[in-house]
Amino acid sequence: MSIKSFAAKLFAKKIYSDTQKWVQNPVQTQQKVLEMLIAKAAQTNFGKDHHFEGIRSHADFAKHVPVRDYEDLKPYVEKVVKGEENVLWPGKPLYFAKTSGTTSGAKYIPLTKESMPYHIEAARNAILHYIHETGKSEFVDGKMIFLQGSPELEEKNGIKFGRLSGIVAHFVPAYLQRNRMPRWETNCIEDWEQKVDAIVEETYNENMSVISGIPSWVQMYFERLEKKGHKKVGEIFKNFSLFIYGGVNYEPYRAKFENLIGRKVDSIELFPASEGFFAYQDKQNEKGMLLLLNSGIFYEFIKADEFFSEHPKRYTIGEVELGINYVLIISTNAGLWGYNIGDTIQFTSTKPYRVIVSGRIKHYISAFGEHVIGNEVESALKEAMEGTDIRVNEFTVAPQINPEKGLPYHEWFIEFEKEPANMDAFSLAIDKAMRKQNVYYDDLISGNILRTVVITKVGKNGFQEYMKSIGKLGGQNKLPRLSNDRKIADAL
């Protein structure tokens, strides 16, 4: 065991111990975070406008601070972008994470000197929890890669901005710099396909032990490695032992990845966003990710089926229940207040609080009142594939309301790596799994309002071509698992 590997184990033990202190006091921890946020921002423009000095409880906070999305918060953000100080948070932000909003055009999410360290620590602590649990630390001696956006930043009124993953690249700890790949110049390549090709060339002969990124884009990297070497990724990188991912559910990709790698490797799931780093997988054999309650973020939760009502109840951490679909609302030390990030989550455990990402509040299918969410379609596909050699590269689901003949249906667009011998049987297996999970969908099938699932095959690289056509190939861009209209479906 190397000195670095030994030191990692010692550090992992300390971080695990530190984490347990707030894990065992979740309600008090969140109350302290709320009090800290209110006190810090009381004299900001936002704090004065929303009577922060009079807030003494969560009930007061909910009364004075409405739930907002980016569009609602935009008047304040625009002042910050123009260079004004003390608007949402004391002083000015360190950076803006620039993202592409669907309704708002470019979105500028502030990152402050208080919030930025938590993005770095959370990613680090996810790996340290893995080391503490498994005892595996030898991978720290190998090379590591994170498929990310360009680290080149622009500047607006004295504040730098770029993609979150590019900003984070500026904060890689010194002890990881020697292990980190690819080179800075390679990371700066904007064209995603050129970038992946360059990364393949740069990493092919290296001792890669950790690979990280959104599964759909890592898959492209793996496919090009296999094409170059005419062998499995696990043979090219004999010490590759840990895959770290976030952004989308890994399960639909798992079978394809294991085939590309040629063996199983451990994985760690992360839940990062420009707005904050919310959770990471802390146990290999437990479902869900540990919700980070001591990271400068105060969480509220609104039941998804009540979200669009006039005055939905805002629950705090001590009030949540298992298995309920909640819209995640955050208030942060970057100056986001009562902010709807758009994700829905479900709790898989309350001791400690672990969550799964169940979908997007805007990404659902309810053309007939079925209320289908992302987690349900992913689970149905996984169940239908179990015990088979079927492999799926990518998929999305949309309603077909006006078919040329017969009843309406849910249309599943699937790009297969290895397709079923019997497509009809596979369709029925997906449909059966959907009906088990969603009583509304089951009622619609039973009542002859909908017919069973229809699968439309997408040609090889069809989804990549679609993402390229809308300027969202690579980086942190993700294909919606489902939508309530046929915009993506018609394009495919």
Short mmCIF file of C-alpha atoms in Angstrom, two decimals:
data_model
loop_
_atom_site.label_atom_id
_atom_site.label_comp_id
_atom_site.label_asym_id
_atom_site.label_seq_id
_atom_site.Cartn_x
_atom_site.Cartn_y
_atom_site.Cartn_z
CA MET A 1 0.00 0.00 0.00
CA SER A 2 1.36 3.42 -0.98
CA ILE A 3 1.65 6.33 1.45
CA LYS A 4 -1.07 8.13 -0.53
CA SER A 5 -3.40 5.15 -0.30
CA PHE A 6 -2.76 4.78 3.45
CA ALA A 7 -3.34 8.50 4.03
CA ALA A 8 -6.61 8.32 2.09
CA LYS A 9 -7.88 5.64 4.50
CA LEU A 10 -7.03 7.76 7.54
CA PHE A 11 -8.66 10.84 6.03
CA ALA A 12 -11.74 8.78 5.08
CA LYS A 13 -12.15 7.66 8.70
CA LYS A 14 -12.07 11.27 9.93
CA ILE A 15 -14.57 12.53 7.33
CA TYR A 16 -16.94 9.66 8.09
CA SER A 17 -16.80 10.52 11.80
CA ASP A 18 -17.44 14.22 11.08
CA THR A 19 -20.41 13.37 8.86
CA GLN A 20 -22.05 11.23 11.54
CA LYS A 21 -22.33 14.25 13.85
CA TRP A 22 -24.87 15.99 11.62
CA VAL A 23 -26.40 12.78 10.26
CA GLN A 24 -27.53 11.93 13.80
CA ASN A 25 -29.04 15.40 14.35
CA PRO A 26 -30.83 16.16 11.08
CA VAL A 27 -33.63 18.46 12.27
CA GLN A 28 -31.35 20.58 14.49
CA THR A 29 -28.74 20.73 11.72
CA GLN A 30 -31.24 22.08 9.20
CA GLN A 31 -32.64 24.56 11.72
CA LYS A 32 -29.13 25.93 12.30
CA VAL A 33 -28.58 26.23 8.54
CA LEU A 34 -31.82 28.21 8.14
CA GLU A 35 -30.90 30.53 11.03
CA MET A 36 -27.42 31.08 9.59
CA LEU A 37 -28.77 31.87 6.11
CA ILE A 38 -31.35 34.36 7.42
CA ALA A 39 -28.83 36.11 9.69
CA LYS A 40 -26.20 36.40 6.94
CA ALA A 41 -28.58 37.79 4.30
CA ALA A 42 -30.76 40.02 6.51
CA GLN A 43 -29.21 43.24 5.16
CA THR A 44 -29.22 42.26 1.49
CA ASN A 45 -31.79 43.68 -0.92
CA PHE A 46 -33.64 40.37 -0.90
CA GLY A 47 -33.49 40.08 2.89
CA LYS A 48 -34.94 43.55 3.38
CA ASP A 49 -37.64 43.00 0.75
CA HIS A 50 -38.70 39.78 2.50
CA HIS A 51 -38.49 40.93 6.16
CA PHE A 52 -35.65 38.61 7.16
CA GLU A 53 -35.15 40.50 10.43
CA GLY A 54 -38.58 39.37 11.59
CA ILE A 55 -38.20 35.68 10.61
CA ARG A 56 -38.01 33.42 13.70
CA SER A 57 -39.27 30.10 12.36
CA HIS A 58 -39.84 28.06 9.23
CA ALA A 59 -43.48 29.18 9.28
CA ASP A 60 -42.30 32.81 9.17
CA PHE A 61 -39.90 31.98 6.34
CA ALA A 62 -42.62 30.24 4.28
CA LYS A 63 -44.93 33.20 4.88
CA HIS A 64 -42.45 35.85 3.70
CA VAL A 65 -40.47 33.95 1.02
CA PRO A 66 -42.57 32.45 -1.81
CA VAL A 67 -41.41 29.51 -3.91
CA ARG A 68 -39.75 30.78 -7.07
CA ASP A 69 -38.09 29.38 -10.16
CA TYR A 70 -35.34 31.15 -12.10
CA GLU A 71 -37.76 33.29 -14.08
CA ASP A 72 -39.32 34.59 -10.86
CA LEU A 73 -35.92 35.31 -9.28
CA LYS A 74 -34.52 36.83 -12.46
CA PRO A 75 -35.03 40.52 -11.52
CA TYR A 76 -32.68 40.03 -8.56
CA VAL A 77 -30.19 37.92 -10.54
CA GLU A 78 -30.01 40.54 -13.28
CA LYS A 79 -28.91 43.12 -10.70
CA VAL A 80 -26.13 40.77 -9.56
CA VAL A 81 -25.08 40.13 -13.16
CA LYS A 82 -24.83 43.91 -13.68
CA GLY A 83 -22.30 44.04 -10.83
CA GLU A 84 -24.47 45.24 -7.94
CA GLU A 85 -23.48 44.08 -4.43
CA ASN A 86 -25.54 42.75 -1.52
CA VAL A 87 -28.49 41.78 -3.68
CA LEU A 88 -29.17 38.11 -2.88
CA TRP A 89 -26.14 37.45 -0.65
CA PRO A 90 -23.56 39.74 0.97
CA GLY A 91 -21.02 41.13 -1.50
CA LYS A 92 -20.62 39.72 -5.01
CA PRO A 93 -20.49 36.10 -6.15
CA LEU A 94 -17.17 34.51 -7.05
CA TYR A 95 -18.63 33.03 -10.26
CA PHE A 96 -21.78 32.47 -12.24
CA ALA A 97 -22.52 28.95 -13.42
CA LYS A 98 -24.08 29.53 -16.83
CA THR A 99 -26.70 27.03 -17.90
CA SER A 100 -29.19 26.91 -20.75
CA GLY A 101 -32.73 27.33 -19.49
CA THR A 102 -35.70 26.09 -21.49
CA THR A 103 -37.81 29.20 -20.87
CA SER A 104 -35.32 31.77 -19.61
CA GLY A 105 -32.58 31.55 -22.21
CA ALA A 106 -29.19 31.61 -20.49
CA LYS A 107 -29.40 31.22 -16.72
CA TYR A 108 -26.73 32.69 -14.42
CA ILE A 109 -26.56 30.79 -11.12
CA PRO A 110 -24.41 32.56 -8.50
CA LEU A 111 -21.55 30.74 -6.75
CA THR A 112 -20.21 32.51 -3.66
CA LYS A 113 -17.08 32.13 -1.53
CA GLU A 114 -19.32 30.39 1.03
CA SER A 115 -21.02 27.99 -1.41
CA MET A 116 -18.12 27.04 -3.66
CA PRO A 117 -16.17 24.92 -1.12
CA TYR A 118 -19.18 22.65 -0.58
CA HIS A 119 -19.22 21.65 -4.26
CA ILE A 120 -15.62 20.48 -3.93
CA GLU A 121 -15.95 18.87 -0.49
CA ALA A 122 -19.06 16.89 -1.42
CA ALA A 123 -17.39 15.24 -4.42
CA ARG A 124 -14.33 14.49 -2.30
CA ASN A 125 -16.38 13.13 0.61
CA ALA A 126 -18.33 10.80 -1.67
CA ILE A 127 -15.06 9.08 -2.58
CA LEU A 128 -13.88 9.08 1.05
CA HIS A 129 -17.11 7.43 2.22
CA TYR A 130 -16.55 4.76 -0.42
CA ILE A 131 -13.01 4.19 0.86
CA HIS A 132 -14.20 4.03 4.47
CA GLU A 133 -16.95 1.52 3.68
CA THR A 134 -15.06 -0.79 1.30
CA GLY A 135 -11.46 -0.41 2.49
CA LYS A 136 -10.46 0.05 -1.15
CA SER A 137 -8.01 2.92 -1.65
CA GLU A 138 -5.45 1.67 -4.17
CA PHE A 139 -7.27 3.51 -6.97
CA VAL A 140 -5.93 6.84 -5.66
CA ASP A 141 -2.55 5.88 -7.15
CA GLY A 142 -3.96 5.60 -10.68
CA LYS A 143 -5.14 8.23 -13.14
CA MET A 144 -8.60 9.78 -12.85
CA ILE A 145 -10.78 11.47 -15.42
CA PHE A 146 -13.97 13.52 -15.25
CA LEU A 147 -15.66 14.10 -18.59
CA GLN A 148 -16.67 17.73 -18.17
CA GLY A 149 -17.25 21.07 -19.84
CA SER A 150 -14.51 23.46 -20.85
CA PRO A 151 -12.69 25.18 -17.94
CA GLU A 152 -12.27 28.34 -20.03
CA LEU A 153 -14.27 31.14 -18.40
CA GLU A 154 -15.71 34.41 -19.64
CA GLU A 155 -16.21 37.56 -17.58
CA LYS A 156 -19.17 39.86 -17.01
CA ASN A 157 -18.85 43.00 -14.86
CA GLY A 158 -15.87 41.61 -12.98
CA ILE A 159 -17.41 38.18 -12.31
CA LYS A 160 -16.23 35.12 -14.23
CA PHE A 161 -18.74 32.64 -15.60
CA GLY A 162 -18.85 29.31 -17.40
CA ARG A 163 -20.18 25.78 -17.00
CA LEU A 164 -20.17 24.48 -13.44
CA SER A 165 -17.94 21.53 -14.33
CA GLY A 166 -15.49 23.96 -15.95
CA ILE A 167 -15.47 26.19 -12.86
CA VAL A 168 -14.91 23.19 -10.58
CA ALA A 169 -11.87 22.24 -12.69
CA HIS A 170 -10.15 25.33 -11.23
CA PHE A 171 -10.51 23.88 -7.73
CA VAL A 172 -9.01 20.41 -8.16
CA PRO A 173 -6.90 19.80 -5.01
CA ALA A 174 -3.13 19.87 -5.50
CA TYR A 175 -2.77 16.24 -4.37
CA LEU A 176 -4.97 15.16 -7.32
CA GLN A 177 -3.41 17.32 -10.02
CA ARG A 178 -0.80 14.73 -11.01
CA ASN A 179 -3.46 12.04 -11.32
CA ARG A 180 -6.06 14.11 -13.11
CA MET A 181 -6.79 13.76 -16.82
CA PRO A 182 -7.19 14.99 -19.49
CA ARG A 183 -4.77 17.87 -20.01
CA TRP A 184 -6.08 21.40 -19.68
CA GLU A 185 -5.77 21.98 -23.43
CA THR A 186 -7.84 18.88 -24.18
CA ASN A 187 -10.50 19.93 -21.68
CA CYS A 188 -10.82 23.26 -23.47
CA ILE A 189 -11.92 21.69 -26.77
CA GLU A 190 -15.49 22.85 -27.33
CA ASP A 191 -16.62 20.37 -30.00
CA TRP A 192 -17.68 17.32 -27.99
CA GLU A 193 -16.87 14.66 -30.58
CA GLN A 194 -13.38 16.11 -31.18
CA LYS A 195 -12.90 16.32 -27.43
CA VAL A 196 -13.81 12.66 -26.85
CA ASP A 197 -11.46 11.56 -29.64
CA ALA A 198 -8.65 13.62 -28.07
CA ILE A 199 -9.35 12.14 -24.63
CA VAL A 200 -9.24 8.62 -26.09
CA GLU A 201 -5.80 9.29 -27.59
CA GLU A 202 -4.52 10.88 -24.40
CA THR A 203 -5.75 8.25 -21.96
CA TYR A 204 -5.43 5.05 -23.98
CA ASN A 205 -2.02 4.05 -22.61
CA GLU A 206 -2.54 5.44 -19.10
CA ASN A 207 -3.27 3.63 -15.84
CA MET A 208 -6.87 4.80 -15.55
CA SER A 209 -8.45 3.78 -12.23
CA VAL A 210 -11.38 6.22 -11.81
CA ILE A 211 -13.68 7.47 -14.57
CA SER A 212 -16.45 9.97 -13.94
CA GLY A 213 -19.19 11.71 -15.92
CA ILE A 214 -22.77 11.52 -17.14
CA PRO A 215 -23.35 7.89 -18.28
CA SER A 216 -24.54 8.73 -21.80
CA TRP A 217 -21.33 10.65 -22.56
CA VAL A 218 -19.01 8.19 -20.79
CA GLN A 219 -20.62 5.54 -22.98
CA MET A 220 -19.44 7.41 -26.07
CA TYR A 221 -15.91 7.52 -24.61
CA PHE A 222 -16.00 3.77 -23.90
CA GLU A 223 -17.27 2.93 -27.38
CA ARG A 224 -14.44 4.87 -29.00
CA LEU A 225 -11.88 3.25 -26.71
CA GLU A 226 -13.20 -0.17 -27.72
CA LYS A 227 -13.11 0.79 -31.40
CA LYS A 228 -9.49 1.95 -31.11
CA GLY A 229 -8.23 -1.03 -29.12
CA HIS A 230 -10.51 -3.79 -30.44
CA LYS A 231 -10.91 -4.98 -26.86
CA LYS A 232 -12.95 -4.30 -23.76
CA VAL A 233 -12.38 -1.15 -21.72
CA GLY A 234 -11.53 -3.32 -18.71
CA GLU A 235 -8.67 -4.87 -20.69
CA ILE A 236 -7.39 -1.49 -21.85
CA PHE A 237 -7.56 -0.13 -18.28
CA LYS A 238 -6.75 -3.15 -16.13
CA ASN A 239 -6.92 -1.14 -12.89
CA PHE A 240 -10.15 0.68 -13.70
CA SER A 241 -12.22 -0.01 -10.58
CA LEU A 242 -14.54 2.92 -9.87
CA PHE A 243 -17.15 4.73 -11.98
CA ILE A 244 -18.56 7.98 -10.57
CA TYR A 245 -21.66 9.43 -12.17
CA GLY A 246 -24.51 11.86 -11.72
CA GLY A 247 -27.23 13.62 -13.64
CA VAL A 248 -29.17 10.55 -14.77
CA ASN A 249 -30.05 7.11 -13.44
CA TYR A 250 -27.30 4.59 -14.21
CA GLU A 251 -29.53 1.51 -14.20
CA PRO A 252 -30.71 1.73 -17.84
CA TYR A 253 -27.03 1.89 -18.87
CA ARG A 254 -25.60 -0.70 -16.47
CA ALA A 255 -25.88 -3.76 -18.72
CA LYS A 256 -24.38 -1.87 -21.67
CA PHE A 257 -21.52 -0.53 -19.51
CA GLU A 258 -20.67 -3.94 -18.08
CA ASN A 259 -20.54 -5.29 -21.62
CA LEU A 260 -18.27 -2.44 -22.78
CA ILE A 261 -16.01 -2.82 -19.73
CA GLY A 262 -16.09 -6.61 -19.78
CA ARG A 263 -16.61 -6.88 -16.02
CA LYS A 264 -18.38 -5.20 -13.14
CA VAL A 265 -16.89 -2.14 -11.45
CA ASP A 266 -18.06 -0.32 -8.33
CA SER A 267 -19.95 2.92 -8.81
CA ILE A 268 -20.79 6.04 -6.81
CA GLU A 269 -23.84 8.15 -7.63
CA LEU A 270 -23.73 11.93 -7.11
CA PHE A 271 -26.50 14.56 -7.10
CA PRO A 272 -24.78 17.82 -8.10
CA ALA A 273 -26.26 20.86 -9.82
CA SER A 274 -25.23 24.43 -10.50
CA GLU A 275 -27.48 25.44 -7.60
CA GLY A 276 -25.73 23.18 -5.09
CA PHE A 277 -24.35 19.71 -4.37
CA PHE A 278 -27.25 17.97 -2.71
CA ALA A 279 -26.41 14.32 -2.10
CA TYR A 280 -24.03 11.44 -2.76
CA GLN A 281 -24.13 7.67 -2.41
CA ASP A 282 -22.63 6.79 0.97
CA LYS A 283 -23.28 3.03 0.95
CA GLN A 284 -22.73 0.52 -1.85
CA ASN A 285 -25.65 -1.71 -0.89
CA GLU A 286 -28.22 0.87 0.23
CA LYS A 287 -30.69 2.46 -2.16
CA GLY A 288 -30.46 6.23 -2.40
CA MET A 289 -27.96 9.01 -1.73
CA LEU A 290 -27.19 10.73 1.56
CA LEU A 291 -28.88 14.16 1.59
CA LEU A 292 -26.30 16.74 2.65
CA LEU A 293 -27.96 18.64 5.50
CA ASN A 294 -24.90 20.56 6.69
CA SER A 295 -23.73 22.12 3.42
CA GLY A 296 -25.16 25.63 3.50
CA ILE A 297 -28.47 24.54 1.96
CA PHE A 298 -31.88 24.61 3.67
CA TYR A 299 -34.30 22.15 2.09
CA GLU A 300 -38.06 22.27 1.74
CA PHE A 301 -40.21 19.64 0.09
CA ILE A 302 -43.57 20.00 -1.67
CA LYS A 303 -45.59 16.94 -2.65
CA ALA A 304 -45.50 16.76 -6.45
CA ASP A 305 -49.21 16.06 -6.78
CA GLU A 306 -49.94 19.24 -4.74
CA PHE A 307 -47.28 21.44 -6.31
CA PHE A 308 -49.53 23.25 -8.77
CA SER A 309 -52.26 23.96 -6.22
CA GLU A 310 -52.63 27.51 -4.89
CA HIS A 311 -50.99 27.12 -1.46
CA PRO A 312 -49.12 23.79 -1.28
CA LYS A 313 -47.63 22.84 2.11
CA ARG A 314 -43.86 23.21 2.39
CA TYR A 315 -42.43 20.35 4.45
CA THR A 316 -39.11 20.39 6.31
CA ILE A 317 -36.74 17.46 6.78
CA GLY A 318 -38.44 16.20 9.95
CA GLU A 319 -41.84 15.97 8.22
CA VAL A 320 -41.07 13.94 5.10
CA GLU A 321 -42.28 10.40 4.41
CA LEU A 322 -40.84 7.49 2.47
CA GLY A 323 -41.94 6.89 -1.12
CA ILE A 324 -43.66 10.27 -1.66
CA ASN A 325 -42.71 12.21 -4.78
CA TYR A 326 -41.50 15.65 -3.61
CA VAL A 327 -40.45 18.76 -5.52
CA LEU A 328 -37.11 19.88 -4.07
CA ILE A 329 -37.02 23.52 -2.90
CA ILE A 330 -33.74 25.07 -1.73
CA SER A 331 -32.42 28.19 0.00
CA THR A 332 -28.64 28.50 -0.16
CA ASN A 333 -25.52 30.39 0.87
CA ALA A 334 -25.23 31.43 -2.79
CA GLY A 335 -28.39 33.55 -2.46
CA LEU A 336 -31.12 31.32 -3.87
CA TRP A 337 -34.29 31.59 -1.78
CA GLY A 338 -37.30 29.26 -1.87
CA TYR A 339 -35.87 28.13 -5.20
CA ASN A 340 -37.44 25.35 -7.25
CA ILE A 341 -34.60 23.58 -9.06
CA GLY A 342 -37.12 21.49 -11.02
CA ASP A 343 -36.08 18.07 -9.70
CA THR A 344 -38.37 15.67 -7.90
CA ILE A 345 -37.02 13.30 -5.28
CA GLN A 346 -38.21 10.43 -3.12
CA PHE A 347 -36.86 9.38 0.27
CA THR A 348 -35.64 5.81 0.52
CA SER A 349 -34.56 6.16 4.16
CA THR A 350 -35.05 8.61 7.03
CA LYS A 351 -32.30 7.19 9.28
CA PRO A 352 -30.24 8.63 7.70
CA TYR A 353 -32.05 10.72 5.09
CA ARG A 354 -31.35 9.20 1.69
CA VAL A 355 -32.99 10.19 -1.59
CA ILE A 356 -33.32 9.13 -5.20
CA VAL A 357 -33.97 11.57 -8.03
CA SER A 358 -37.36 10.55 -9.38
CA GLY A 359 -37.59 12.98 -12.29
CA ARG A 360 -38.34 16.58 -13.21
CA ILE A 361 -41.53 18.38 -12.24
CA LYS A 362 -41.79 19.52 -15.88
CA HIS A 363 -40.80 16.13 -17.31
CA TYR A 364 -43.78 13.83 -16.91
CA ILE A 365 -46.55 12.28 -18.95
CA SER A 366 -50.10 13.04 -17.91
CA ALA A 367 -51.84 13.44 -21.24
CA PHE A 368 -54.66 11.25 -19.87
CA GLY A 369 -54.22 11.87 -16.12
CA GLU A 370 -51.67 9.08 -15.61
CA HIS A 371 -49.00 11.18 -13.80
CA VAL A 372 -46.06 9.07 -15.05
CA ILE A 373 -42.65 10.24 -13.79
CA GLY A 374 -39.05 9.53 -14.82
CA ASN A 375 -38.29 7.07 -12.06
CA GLU A 376 -41.23 4.90 -13.14
CA VAL A 377 -40.14 4.54 -16.77
CA GLU A 378 -36.54 3.83 -15.74
CA SER A 379 -37.67 1.18 -13.25
CA ALA A 380 -40.01 -0.41 -15.80
CA LEU A 381 -37.27 -0.68 -18.40
CA LYS A 382 -34.87 -2.17 -15.85
CA GLU A 383 -37.45 -4.76 -14.76
CA ALA A 384 -38.25 -5.73 -18.36
CA MET A 385 -34.54 -6.24 -19.11
CA GLU A 386 -33.77 -8.36 -16.02
CA GLY A 387 -32.73 -11.90 -16.85
CA THR A 388 -32.27 -11.09 -20.55
CA ASP A 389 -29.28 -10.09 -22.68
CA ILE A 390 -31.11 -7.01 -24.00
CA ARG A 391 -28.97 -3.86 -23.90
CA VAL A 392 -30.22 -0.30 -24.32
CA ASN A 393 -28.11 2.71 -25.27
CA GLU A 394 -30.70 5.43 -24.70
CA PHE A 395 -34.46 5.99 -24.57
CA THR A 396 -37.24 8.54 -24.11
CA VAL A 397 -41.02 8.28 -23.83
CA ALA A 398 -43.83 10.45 -25.20
CA PRO A 399 -47.63 10.14 -25.49
CA GLN A 400 -49.29 9.47 -28.82
CA ILE A 401 -52.67 11.13 -28.43
CA ASN A 402 -53.90 10.96 -32.04
CA PRO A 403 -52.75 7.70 -33.63
CA GLU A 404 -53.76 6.92 -37.21
CA LYS A 405 -55.68 3.92 -35.93
CA GLY A 406 -56.55 2.31 -32.63
CA LEU A 407 -56.34 3.66 -29.10
CA PRO A 408 -53.78 6.25 -27.92
CA TYR A 409 -50.60 4.94 -26.29
CA HIS A 410 -47.24 5.73 -24.74
CA GLU A 411 -44.53 5.56 -27.37
CA TRP A 412 -41.08 4.41 -26.20
CA PHE A 413 -38.22 5.51 -28.46
CA ILE A 414 -35.35 3.10 -27.76
CA GLU A 415 -31.88 2.80 -29.25
CA PHE A 416 -30.88 -0.82 -28.68
CA GLU A 417 -27.35 -2.14 -28.48
CA LYS A 418 -28.86 -5.61 -28.47
CA GLU A 419 -32.55 -5.76 -29.21
CA PRO A 420 -35.10 -8.32 -27.98
CA ALA A 421 -35.76 -11.46 -29.97
CA ASN A 422 -39.47 -10.81 -29.42
CA MET A 423 -40.27 -7.08 -29.45
CA ASP A 424 -43.95 -7.61 -28.65
CA ALA A 425 -43.10 -9.60 -25.52
CA PHE A 426 -40.63 -6.90 -24.45
CA SER A 427 -43.28 -4.21 -24.95
CA LEU A 428 -45.70 -6.16 -22.78
CA ALA A 429 -43.04 -6.65 -20.10
CA ILE A 430 -42.49 -2.88 -19.94
CA ASP A 431 -46.23 -2.30 -19.86
CA LYS A 432 -46.72 -4.84 -17.06
CA ALA A 433 -44.00 -3.16 -14.99
CA MET A 434 -45.58 0.27 -15.59
CA ARG A 435 -49.00 -0.97 -14.51
CA LYS A 436 -47.57 -2.39 -11.27
CA GLN A 437 -46.03 0.98 -10.39
CA ASN A 438 -48.71 3.44 -11.48
CA VAL A 439 -52.34 2.81 -10.61
CA TYR A 440 -53.58 5.62 -12.88
CA TYR A 441 -51.81 4.10 -15.87
CA ASP A 442 -53.19 0.67 -14.96
CA ASP A 443 -56.72 2.10 -14.82
CA LEU A 444 -56.32 3.67 -18.28
CA ILE A 445 -55.17 0.35 -19.78
CA SER A 446 -57.91 -1.62 -17.99
CA GLY A 447 -60.54 0.91 -19.06
CA ASN A 448 -59.49 0.78 -22.74
CA ILE A 449 -58.53 4.45 -22.72
CA LEU A 450 -54.93 3.55 -23.63
CA ARG A 451 -53.45 0.55 -25.37
CA THR A 452 -50.21 -1.03 -24.23
CA VAL A 453 -46.76 0.41 -24.85
CA VAL A 454 -45.54 0.82 -28.44
CA ILE A 455 -41.78 0.68 -29.05
CA THR A 456 -40.20 2.66 -31.87
CA LYS A 457 -36.60 1.70 -32.62
CA VAL A 458 -34.09 4.53 -32.98
CA GLY A 459 -31.11 3.96 -35.27
CA LYS A 460 -27.54 3.77 -33.99
CA ASN A 461 -26.39 7.15 -32.59
CA GLY A 462 -29.86 8.54 -33.27
CA PHE A 463 -30.06 10.23 -29.88
CA GLN A 464 -26.56 11.67 -30.23
CA GLU A 465 -27.56 13.11 -33.60
CA TYR A 466 -30.69 14.61 -32.05
CA MET A 467 -28.70 16.23 -29.21
CA LYS A 468 -26.17 17.51 -31.74
CA SER A 469 -28.96 19.01 -33.85
CA ILE A 470 -30.15 21.13 -30.90
CA GLY A 471 -26.61 22.12 -29.85
CA LYS A 472 -26.56 19.99 -26.68
CA LEU A 473 -24.12 17.20 -27.47
CA GLY A 474 -21.90 16.31 -24.52
CA GLY A 475 -20.93 18.12 -21.36
CA GLN A 476 -23.61 18.13 -18.67
CA ASN A 477 -26.51 18.02 -21.14
CA LYS A 478 -29.06 15.28 -20.57
CA LEU A 479 -31.87 13.85 -22.69
CA PRO A 480 -35.25 14.05 -20.91
CA ARG A 481 -36.52 10.58 -20.08
CA LEU A 482 -40.08 11.59 -20.88
CA SER A 483 -42.16 14.56 -21.98
CA ASN A 484 -45.83 15.43 -22.10
CA ASP A 485 -45.65 16.57 -25.73
CA ARG A 486 -44.15 15.19 -28.94
CA LYS A 487 -41.43 17.77 -29.62
CA ILE A 488 -38.57 15.27 -29.11
CA ALA A 489 -40.63 12.37 -30.49
CA ASP A 490 -41.35 14.17 -33.75
CA ALA A 491 -37.71 15.21 -34.13
CA LEU A 492 -36.61 11.59 -33.67
#
